[in-house]
Structure formats: structure tokens, C-alpha cells
């Protein structure tokens, strides 16, 4: 993944003010950004996905310019072709698993049918062992099934990159280790570039070819280091 | 007996049209008020809520002044299209729609505000355009809350009396709805007719309220 970010954003909430100034370049296929909550990690992903508009700077991904304030380029989220895995998955509660996965394959005004037979959806139902629950609503799924459904929904359109927002924080510890392994294997098989943000050093140890540390809106150190070193450093932070 | 069925049919027709108009406008206005950020938003909400608290006769008078042939708008309607709304069932529809409208847009606004914005963002990232996001995510998730309001609006339109009488009058078979027919029957001392009309109206309203209860927003989360 060729990722080139350099942007600023100032957020105000009442008297509080938060400055986000991110500058990073990476060719890593697996980039982890580690930071405590409130450090601006989610905003970083939202800016790449087009859900938050920076005040200035640019965002380039895989050779395409997604945002460039100077050149007045600001692709809407619909045209950025990135996949976004939300922290609590954001599955559509009124659609079954099959419809959720097929959601992005239909661009019109109607949702996919409850018993659609899209080949790509069939593939992911099998790959993630979701066939048994294909006609169930998200509320009826287990935590792992929810995450697999959200991943399948994100990957079905073959995105440029996979953005993951704290993907394991909603899972209990046993399942967390299992889903980490699953995502690890999946990423190696699909070779889809991924950017994962987390506050959990273990995520960085498993996924971080390159680990960056974000603190109060600033990238503190960039470069390729051992994840363990970063994790140690992170643990020392108050 | 025929007069009773005529009044029932007319009431259903008037309430049906009034509800349909309230539905379309109420969803649009509810969405605008829930998502729009513009000056005067609260004032607009207040003005549109007025029909809920104002005496129906006052509303009826406003409509008479607005739609009557002596007003600019009423004269324009008559001269340009040959439309006259006063003392017609279409006039009764407008009166009932104005009264029922707040019962749709209020719950619609609340239902739209309750939709998790992250789900809409998820839909955008998946490549679905704004109109698709509205019809595939926002509206289906708000639908039950809207429908509960729509049924209340239908019951209210069915029972509309004051504004309808002012605008459309009480012409048997033409603008005499159930609730007006009850009044006329009592005035004329026809107790049997009044009894029957009251029973029919009560049964209809109970049915509508039962249906509305089934769609109450509290039940969405459990499904």
C-alpha cells in the first residue's frame, strides 16, 4: 500500500480544541497505528475514507489522490474504494447477513433481496463459515460472526485498502486471539493492504510490519521498527 | 342507512388522502428538521406544531381566508385552474391534512434523529449514493416510528370536525363526514343514527390505535 498522508485538521467542541497534524508515508502492506483513546486515531481513518474533511493537506493512496486541498480534489466516500471496518461493525440491523454482505454490490435505491444469490456473496459465506446464519439478522449473531460479516461486507467489492478501527476491542479475550489469527491469515492470502488502528499493543505485535505511534493528534515516530519495541514503549506511557 | 355508509366512505376517503399528504410532507419535513442545520429551525418546528394545539375553528378560519376566492391564492387557483376548494371534499382533505400533519412530522423527526449516523457512513463507504443511503438505510430504520405517527394522524383526520366544517361545510353525501354527521344527527334528534355513527367511529379509532401500539418505537430494538 502506498500511503501518503499529510494533513491538518482542527476540531472544536465548546472551549476544547484538538489539533490533528498527521504526516506519514508508508509502503507497508500492514501498517498499524498505535495510540491511546482520544489520540485522534479514528479521525485518521475517517479522513482516508472521506468521512472527515481535513482543513488542508493531501491524502494519497495507491497512486490515487483522494484529497488535495491545494488542487481542490476531495473524492466523496463513495468513490474512494476503501473498505472500512467500524469498531462496532456498523452492520445494518434491518438486513440479514446475506443482504449486509451484498450491500455494496448494488448501487441503486433498493437493498439486495433477502435470498439473493450473488456469486461473490456465496464465496464469502463459505469462506467465513456464515452459511448457517446467512438468513439471520445481525442482532442474532455471535461476536465473531458479526465481525466476519462486517469483514465480508467490506471485502466483497475488492477495495484498494482495508481500514480497521479497533477491530478486536468488542470481542472477549479468547475470541480476540482467534480472530487475530483469522485476519492475519486472510490478509496474507488476499494481499489486500491494511491499515489498522488500535490501542492494544498485541495487535501491533501480530500485524505491524510497520508501527506508528499517534499521540494527541501527532505522529510521534515513523519508520520500521520492531512492534515489540513499540509495545514496550507504549506500555510505559501513563 | 345509505347516508351512514356514504358518510363512512367519505370519511375514509378524506382521512386516507389527508394521511397520504401528511406522510409525504411529514417525512420530508421531519428529515429536514432532523438533519438540516439552518437558522430558524426551532421556529419552523414550532410553527408546524401549531395545528396540534390551536382550536380547529381557528385553523379553519385561516384556511378559509387563505383558500377562499377573495384571497390572492384562492383567486389564483380559481382563475388559473378553475379549482375551488371551499365546500368540496378536497377542501376537507386539506383541513384534515393540516391538522394531522404534526402527528406525522414530530415522530418522523424523532425517528430520523434516532438513526445511528455511523450506519449511513458505512453505506457511503460501501459506494451507495446519498439517495440510496436514504431509501436503503435511513428510511427503513426510521419506518416504524414514522408509521406509528401515520396511524395516529389517520385517526385524527378521521375525527376531524372543526376545521373541516369551516372549510367544507356539511353537505350530505358530498362533504358530510362521520364526525359531522354525528353532530347533525344529534341536532336533528335522530338518536338511532347518532348511536350507530358513534359506534362505527369508536370501532375504527380503536382498531387504528391497536395497530399504532403494535408499531410503537420501543419494539424496534428487540427485533
Coordinates of C-alpha atoms in Angstrom, one line a residue:
Chain A
X1 CA 0.0 0.0 0.0
X2 CA 1.4 3.3 -1.0
X3 CA 0.0 5.7 1.6
X4 CA 1.0 9.3 1.7
X5 CA -0.8 11.4 4.3
X6 CA -0.1 15.0 5.2
X7 CA -2.9 17.0 6.6
X8 CA -4.1 19.2 9.4
X9 CA -7.5 19.4 11.0
X10 CA -8.7 21.5 13.9
X11 CA -11.7 20.3 15.8
X12 CA -13.6 22.5 18.3
X13 CA -16.1 21.3 20.9
X14 CA -17.1 24.2 23.1
X15 CA -13.9 25.6 24.7
X16 CA -11.9 22.4 23.8
X17 CA -9.7 22.4 20.8
X18 CA -8.0 19.4 19.2
X19 CA -5.3 19.8 16.6
X20 CA -4.7 16.8 14.3
X21 CA -1.5 17.1 12.3
X22 CA -0.6 13.9 10.5
X23 CA 2.3 13.4 8.2
X24 CA 3.3 9.9 7.2
X25 CA 4.4 7.9 4.2
X26 CA 4.4 4.1 4.0
X27 CA 4.8 1.3 1.5
X28 CA 4.0 -1.3 4.1
X29 CA 1.3 -3.8 3.4
X30 CA 0.4 -4.0 7.0
X31 CA 0.5 -0.7 8.9
X32 CA -0.5 -0.4 12.5
X33 CA -1.1 2.9 14.2
X34 CA -1.0 2.6 17.9
X35 CA -2.3 5.2 20.3
X36 CA -4.4 5.8 23.4
X37 CA -8.0 6.6 23.1
X38 CA -8.5 10.3 22.3
X39 CA -5.3 10.5 20.3
X40 CA -7.2 11.0 17.0
X41 CA -6.8 7.5 15.6
X42 CA -10.3 7.2 14.4
X43 CA -10.2 10.6 12.7
X44 CA -7.2 9.4 10.8
X45 CA -9.1 6.5 9.3
X46 CA -12.2 8.7 8.7
X47 CA -10.1 11.2 6.8
X48 CA -8.8 8.4 4.5
X49 CA -12.3 7.1 4.0
X50 CA -13.7 10.6 3.2
X51 CA -15.9 10.7 6.3
X52 CA -14.0 13.7 7.7
X53 CA -12.7 16.5 5.7
X54 CA -9.2 17.9 6.6
X55 CA -8.6 21.6 6.7
X56 CA -5.5 21.4 4.5
X57 CA -3.0 18.9 3.1
X58 CA -3.3 15.8 0.9
X59 CA -4.2 12.1 1.1
X60 CA -2.9 9.7 -1.5
X61 CA -3.5 6.0 -1.5
X62 CA -2.1 3.5 -4.0
X63 CA -1.2 6.2 -6.6
X64 CA -4.7 7.9 -6.4
X65 CA -5.2 11.3 -4.9
X66 CA -8.2 11.1 -2.6
X67 CA -7.9 14.5 -1.2
X68 CA -5.8 17.5 -2.0
X69 CA -6.8 20.8 -0.7
X70 CA -4.5 22.8 -2.9
X71 CA -5.7 21.1 -6.1
X72 CA -9.3 21.2 -4.8
X73 CA -9.7 17.4 -5.0
X74 CA -12.0 15.8 -2.5
X75 CA -13.4 12.5 -3.6
X76 CA -16.7 11.6 -1.9
X77 CA -16.5 8.4 0.3
X78 CA -18.5 6.6 -2.5
X79 CA -15.6 6.9 -4.9
X80 CA -12.6 6.2 -2.6
X81 CA -12.9 2.4 -3.0
X82 CA -11.6 1.7 0.5
X83 CA -13.1 -0.8 2.9
X84 CA -13.8 0.3 6.5
X85 CA -14.3 -2.0 9.4
X86 CA -16.0 0.1 12.1
X87 CA -15.2 -0.6 15.8
X88 CA -18.7 -1.9 16.5
X89 CA -19.0 -3.2 12.9
X90 CA -22.0 -0.9 11.9
X91 CA -23.9 -3.9 10.4
X92 CA -27.3 -2.8 9.0
X93 CA -29.7 -4.1 11.7
X94 CA -32.7 -4.4 9.3
X95 CA -30.8 -6.6 6.8
X96 CA -29.8 -10.2 7.1
X97 CA -26.2 -11.5 6.8
X98 CA -26.6 -12.1 3.1
X99 CA -28.0 -8.7 2.4
X100 CA -25.4 -7.0 4.6
X101 CA -22.6 -8.6 2.6
X102 CA -24.2 -7.8 -0.8
X103 CA -25.0 -4.2 0.3
X104 CA -22.2 -2.6 -1.7
X105 CA -22.7 -4.7 -4.8
X106 CA -26.0 -2.9 -5.5
X107 CA -25.6 0.8 -6.1
X108 CA -29.3 1.7 -6.7
X109 CA -32.2 2.7 -4.5
X110 CA -33.1 -0.9 -3.4
X111 CA -31.5 -3.2 -1.0
X112 CA -30.4 -6.7 -2.1
X113 CA -33.1 -9.3 -1.7
X114 CA -33.1 -11.5 1.5
X115 CA -32.3 -14.6 -0.6
X116 CA -30.0 -13.1 -3.2
X117 CA -27.6 -15.4 -4.8
X118 CA -24.7 -13.1 -5.7
X119 CA -21.6 -15.4 -6.5
X120 CA -19.3 -13.1 -4.5
X121 CA -21.6 -13.3 -1.5
X122 CA -21.8 -17.1 -1.8
X123 CA -18.0 -17.2 -1.8
X124 CA -17.6 -15.2 1.4
X125 CA -20.4 -17.0 3.2
X126 CA -18.4 -20.2 2.7
X127 CA -15.0 -18.6 3.4
X128 CA -16.2 -17.2 6.7
X129 CA -18.5 -20.1 7.7
X130 CA -21.5 -17.9 7.7
X131 CA -23.8 -20.0 5.5
X132 CA -25.7 -21.4 8.5
X133 CA -26.6 -17.9 9.6
X134 CA -27.0 -16.3 6.2
X135 CA -30.7 -15.5 6.7
X136 CA -30.3 -14.2 10.2
X137 CA -30.2 -10.6 11.4
X138 CA -27.1 -9.1 13.0
X139 CA -28.8 -9.0 16.4
X140 CA -29.0 -12.8 16.3
X141 CA -25.2 -13.3 15.6
X142 CA -22.3 -14.0 18.0
X143 CA -19.5 -11.5 18.2
X144 CA -17.2 -13.5 15.9
X145 CA -20.0 -13.9 13.3
X146 CA -20.7 -10.2 13.4
X147 CA -17.0 -9.4 12.7
X148 CA -16.8 -11.9 9.9
X149 CA -20.0 -10.5 8.4
X150 CA -18.6 -7.0 8.6
X151 CA -15.3 -8.1 7.1
X152 CA -17.0 -9.9 4.2
X153 CA -19.2 -6.8 3.5
X154 CA -16.0 -4.7 3.4
X155 CA -14.0 -7.1 1.2
X156 CA -16.7 -8.2 -1.3
X157 CA -16.1 -5.1 -3.5
X158 CA -12.4 -5.7 -3.7
X159 CA -11.2 -2.5 -2.2
X160 CA -7.9 -0.7 -2.6
X161 CA -7.2 -1.0 1.1
X162 CA -8.7 -2.3 4.3
X163 CA -9.1 0.2 7.1
X164 CA -9.7 -1.3 10.5
X165 CA -10.8 0.6 13.5
X166 CA -10.0 -1.3 16.8
X167 CA -11.3 -4.5 15.2
X168 CA -10.9 -6.7 18.2
X169 CA -11.9 -4.5 21.1
X170 CA -15.5 -5.6 21.0
X171 CA -14.6 -9.3 21.4
X172 CA -13.8 -11.3 24.5
X173 CA -10.2 -12.3 25.0
X174 CA -10.4 -15.9 23.7
X175 CA -12.2 -14.9 20.6
X176 CA -9.9 -12.0 20.2
X177 CA -6.8 -14.2 19.8
X178 CA -8.7 -16.4 17.4
X179 CA -10.0 -13.6 15.2
X180 CA -6.5 -12.1 15.1
X181 CA -5.1 -15.3 13.7
X182 CA -8.0 -15.4 11.2
X183 CA -7.5 -11.9 10.0
X184 CA -3.7 -12.4 9.8
X185 CA -4.2 -15.4 7.5
X186 CA -6.8 -13.7 5.5
X187 CA -4.6 -10.7 4.8
X188 CA -1.7 -12.8 3.8
X189 CA -3.9 -14.8 1.4
X190 CA -5.7 -11.8 -0.2
X191 CA -2.7 -9.5 -0.1
X192 CA -5.1 -6.6 0.5
X193 CA -3.1 -3.7 2.1
X194 CA -4.4 -2.9 5.5
X195 CA -4.2 -0.1 8.0
X196 CA -5.2 -1.0 11.5
X197 CA -5.6 1.4 14.3
X198 CA -5.6 0.2 17.9
X199 CA -4.8 0.9 21.5
X200 CA -3.8 -2.7 22.1
X201 CA 0.0 -3.4 21.7
X202 CA -0.8 -7.1 21.0
X203 CA -2.5 -6.1 17.7
X204 CA 0.7 -4.2 16.8
X205 CA 2.8 -7.3 17.5
X206 CA 0.7 -9.5 15.3
X207 CA 0.0 -7.1 12.4
X208 CA 2.6 -4.4 12.5
X209 CA 5.1 -4.7 9.6
X210 CA 5.3 -1.0 10.4
X211 CA 4.1 0.5 13.6
X212 CA 3.4 4.2 14.1
X213 CA 2.6 5.9 17.3
X214 CA -0.1 8.6 17.5
X215 CA -0.3 10.8 20.5
X216 CA -2.5 13.9 20.9
X217 CA -3.0 14.3 17.2
X218 CA 0.6 13.9 16.2
X219 CA 2.6 11.0 14.7
X220 CA 5.4 10.7 17.1
X221 CA 7.8 8.4 15.3
X222 CA 7.7 7.0 11.9
X223 CA 9.7 4.2 10.5
X224 CA 10.0 0.4 10.5
X225 CA 10.8 -0.8 14.0
X226 CA 10.0 -3.9 15.9
X227 CA 6.5 -4.0 17.1
X228 CA 7.7 -5.3 20.4
X229 CA 9.8 -2.3 21.0
X230 CA 6.8 -0.1 20.3
X231 CA 4.7 -2.1 22.5
X232 CA 7.2 -1.8 25.3
X233 CA 7.3 1.9 24.8
X234 CA 3.6 2.2 24.7
X235 CA 3.2 0.3 27.9
X236 CA 5.4 2.8 29.7
X237 CA 3.1 5.7 28.6
X238 CA 1.0 6.9 31.5
Chain B
X1 CA -78.8 3.8 6.3
X2 CA -77.3 4.7 2.9
X3 CA -76.5 8.1 4.3
X4 CA -74.4 6.5 7.1
X5 CA -72.4 4.4 4.6
X6 CA -71.9 7.5 2.4
X7 CA -70.5 9.4 5.5
X8 CA -68.3 6.4 6.4
X9 CA -66.9 6.1 2.8
X10 CA -66.4 9.9 2.6
X11 CA -64.6 9.9 6.0
X12 CA -62.3 7.1 4.9
X13 CA -61.6 8.9 1.6
X14 CA -60.9 12.2 3.2
X15 CA -58.8 10.7 6.0
X16 CA -56.9 8.5 3.5
X17 CA -55.9 11.4 1.3
X18 CA -55.1 13.6 4.3
X19 CA -52.9 10.9 5.7
X20 CA -51.1 10.3 2.4
X21 CA -50.3 14.1 2.1
X22 CA -49.2 14.2 5.7
X23 CA -47.0 11.2 5.2
X24 CA -45.1 12.6 2.2
X25 CA -44.7 16.1 3.7
X26 CA -44.2 14.9 7.2
X27 CA -41.3 12.5 6.2
X28 CA -39.7 15.3 4.1
X29 CA -40.0 18.0 6.8
X30 CA -39.1 15.5 9.6
X31 CA -35.9 14.6 7.8
X32 CA -35.1 18.3 7.1
X33 CA -35.5 19.2 10.7
X34 CA -33.6 16.2 12.0
X35 CA -30.6 16.6 9.7
X36 CA -30.6 20.2 8.5
X37 CA -28.6 22.9 10.2
X38 CA -30.2 26.2 9.4
X39 CA -31.3 29.3 11.3
X40 CA -34.9 29.3 12.3
X41 CA -35.1 25.6 12.6
X42 CA -36.8 25.7 16.0
X43 CA -39.1 28.4 14.9
X44 CA -40.2 26.3 11.9
X45 CA -40.8 23.3 14.1
X46 CA -42.9 25.4 16.4
X47 CA -45.0 26.9 13.6
X48 CA -45.6 23.5 12.1
X49 CA -46.7 22.1 15.5
X50 CA -49.3 24.9 16.0
X51 CA -52.1 22.9 14.4
X52 CA -51.8 20.4 17.2
X53 CA -52.6 23.0 19.9
X54 CA -54.8 25.6 18.1
X55 CA -58.6 25.4 18.1
X56 CA -59.6 23.7 14.9
X57 CA -62.1 26.5 14.2
X58 CA -59.1 28.9 14.2
X59 CA -57.3 26.7 11.7
X60 CA -60.5 26.5 9.6
X61 CA -60.7 30.2 9.6
X62 CA -57.1 30.6 8.5
X63 CA -57.8 28.1 5.7
X64 CA -60.9 29.9 4.6
X65 CA -59.0 33.2 4.4
X66 CA -56.2 31.5 2.5
X67 CA -58.2 29.4 0.1
X68 CA -61.4 31.5 -0.3
X69 CA -61.9 33.2 -3.6
X70 CA -61.4 36.6 -2.0
X71 CA -57.8 35.8 -1.2
X72 CA -55.0 36.2 -3.7
X73 CA -54.1 32.5 -3.6
X74 CA -57.7 31.3 -3.8
X75 CA -58.4 33.7 -6.6
X76 CA -55.3 32.5 -8.5
X77 CA -56.4 28.8 -8.0
X78 CA -59.8 29.6 -9.4
X79 CA -58.8 31.8 -12.3
X80 CA -55.8 29.7 -13.4
X81 CA -57.1 26.2 -12.9
X82 CA -60.8 26.6 -12.1
X83 CA -60.2 25.0 -8.7
X84 CA -62.5 25.9 -5.9
X85 CA -61.7 24.2 -2.6
X86 CA -64.3 25.7 -0.3
X87 CA -67.3 23.4 0.3
X88 CA -65.7 20.5 -1.5
X89 CA -64.3 17.2 -0.2
X90 CA -60.9 18.2 -1.4
X91 CA -61.1 21.2 0.9
X92 CA -62.0 18.8 3.7
X93 CA -58.8 16.8 2.8
X94 CA -56.7 20.0 3.2
X95 CA -58.3 20.8 6.5
X96 CA -57.7 17.3 7.8
X97 CA -54.1 17.2 6.4
X98 CA -53.2 20.4 8.2
X99 CA -54.5 19.1 11.5
X100 CA -52.9 15.6 11.1
X101 CA -49.5 16.8 9.7
X102 CA -47.8 17.5 13.1
X103 CA -48.7 14.0 14.2
X104 CA -46.5 12.6 11.4
X105 CA -43.6 15.1 11.2
X106 CA -42.9 15.1 15.0
X107 CA -42.4 11.3 15.3
X108 CA -40.7 11.3 11.9
X109 CA -38.1 13.8 13.2
X110 CA -37.5 11.8 16.3
X111 CA -37.2 8.6 14.4
X112 CA -34.7 10.1 11.9
X113 CA -32.7 11.6 14.8
X114 CA -32.5 8.1 16.4
X115 CA -30.9 6.5 13.3
X116 CA -27.2 5.8 14.0
X117 CA -25.2 8.1 11.7
X118 CA -22.5 5.6 11.6
X119 CA -24.7 3.2 9.6
X120 CA -25.2 5.9 7.0
X121 CA -21.4 6.4 6.8
X122 CA -20.9 2.7 6.4
X123 CA -23.3 2.8 3.5
X124 CA -21.4 5.7 1.9
X125 CA -18.1 4.0 2.2
X126 CA -19.6 0.9 0.5
X127 CA -20.3 3.1 -2.5
X128 CA -24.0 3.9 -2.2
X129 CA -25.1 7.4 -3.2
X130 CA -26.9 9.7 -0.9
X131 CA -30.4 9.0 -2.2
X132 CA -29.7 5.2 -1.9
X133 CA -28.5 5.8 1.7
X134 CA -31.8 7.4 2.5
X135 CA -34.0 4.8 0.9
X136 CA -31.9 1.8 1.9
X137 CA -30.7 2.6 5.4
X138 CA -32.2 5.8 6.9
X139 CA -35.9 5.4 5.9
X140 CA -36.2 1.6 6.7
X141 CA -34.6 2.2 10.2
X142 CA -37.0 5.1 10.9
X143 CA -40.0 3.5 9.3
X144 CA -41.7 2.0 12.4
X145 CA -41.5 5.3 14.2
X146 CA -43.0 7.1 11.2
X147 CA -45.8 4.5 10.8
X148 CA -46.9 4.9 14.4
X149 CA -47.3 8.6 13.7
X150 CA -49.1 8.0 10.5
X151 CA -51.7 5.8 12.1
X152 CA -52.3 8.5 14.8
X153 CA -52.6 11.0 12.0
X154 CA -55.2 8.8 10.2
X155 CA -57.2 8.5 13.4
X156 CA -57.0 12.3 14.0
X157 CA -58.0 13.0 10.4
X158 CA -60.9 10.6 10.7
X159 CA -62.2 12.5 13.7
X160 CA -61.6 16.0 12.3
X161 CA -64.6 18.2 12.9
X162 CA -64.0 21.9 13.4
X163 CA -61.7 22.9 10.6
X164 CA -63.5 20.6 8.2
X165 CA -66.8 22.1 9.0
X166 CA -65.5 25.6 8.5
X167 CA -63.8 24.9 5.1
X168 CA -66.0 22.2 3.6
X169 CA -69.4 22.7 5.4
X170 CA -71.8 19.8 5.9
X171 CA -73.3 18.8 2.6
X172 CA -74.8 15.2 2.9
X173 CA -73.0 12.8 0.5
X174 CA -70.5 15.4 -0.5
X175 CA -68.7 16.9 2.5
X176 CA -70.6 15.4 5.5
X177 CA -68.0 13.1 7.2
X178 CA -68.8 10.8 10.1
X179 CA -68.0 13.2 12.8
X180 CA -70.1 16.0 11.2
X181 CA -72.9 13.5 10.6
X182 CA -72.9 12.7 14.3
X183 CA -73.4 16.4 15.1
X184 CA -76.2 16.8 12.5
X185 CA -78.0 13.6 13.7
X186 CA -77.9 14.8 17.4
X187 CA -79.1 18.3 16.3
X188 CA -82.0 16.7 14.4
X189 CA -82.9 14.4 17.3
X190 CA -82.1 11.2 15.3
X191 CA -80.7 9.2 18.2
X192 CA -80.6 5.8 16.5
X193 CA -78.5 7.3 13.6
X194 CA -76.2 9.1 16.1
X195 CA -75.7 5.8 18.1
X196 CA -74.7 3.9 15.1
X197 CA -72.4 6.6 13.8
X198 CA -70.7 6.9 17.2
X199 CA -70.2 3.1 17.4
X200 CA -68.7 2.9 13.9
X201 CA -66.3 5.8 14.7
X202 CA -65.3 4.3 18.0
X203 CA -64.6 0.9 16.5
X204 CA -62.5 2.5 13.7
X205 CA -60.4 4.5 16.2
X206 CA -59.8 1.6 18.5
X207 CA -58.6 -0.5 15.6
X208 CA -56.2 2.2 14.4
X209 CA -54.8 2.7 18.0
X210 CA -54.3 -1.0 18.4
X211 CA -52.3 -1.1 15.2
X212 CA -50.3 2.0 16.2
X213 CA -49.5 0.3 19.6
X214 CA -48.0 -2.6 17.7
X215 CA -45.7 -0.3 15.8
X216 CA -44.6 1.7 18.8
X217 CA -40.8 2.6 18.5
X218 CA -39.9 0.7 21.7
X219 CA -40.4 -2.6 20.0
X220 CA -37.9 -2.0 17.2
X221 CA -34.8 -2.7 19.2
X222 CA -36.0 -6.2 20.3
X223 CA -36.5 -7.3 16.7

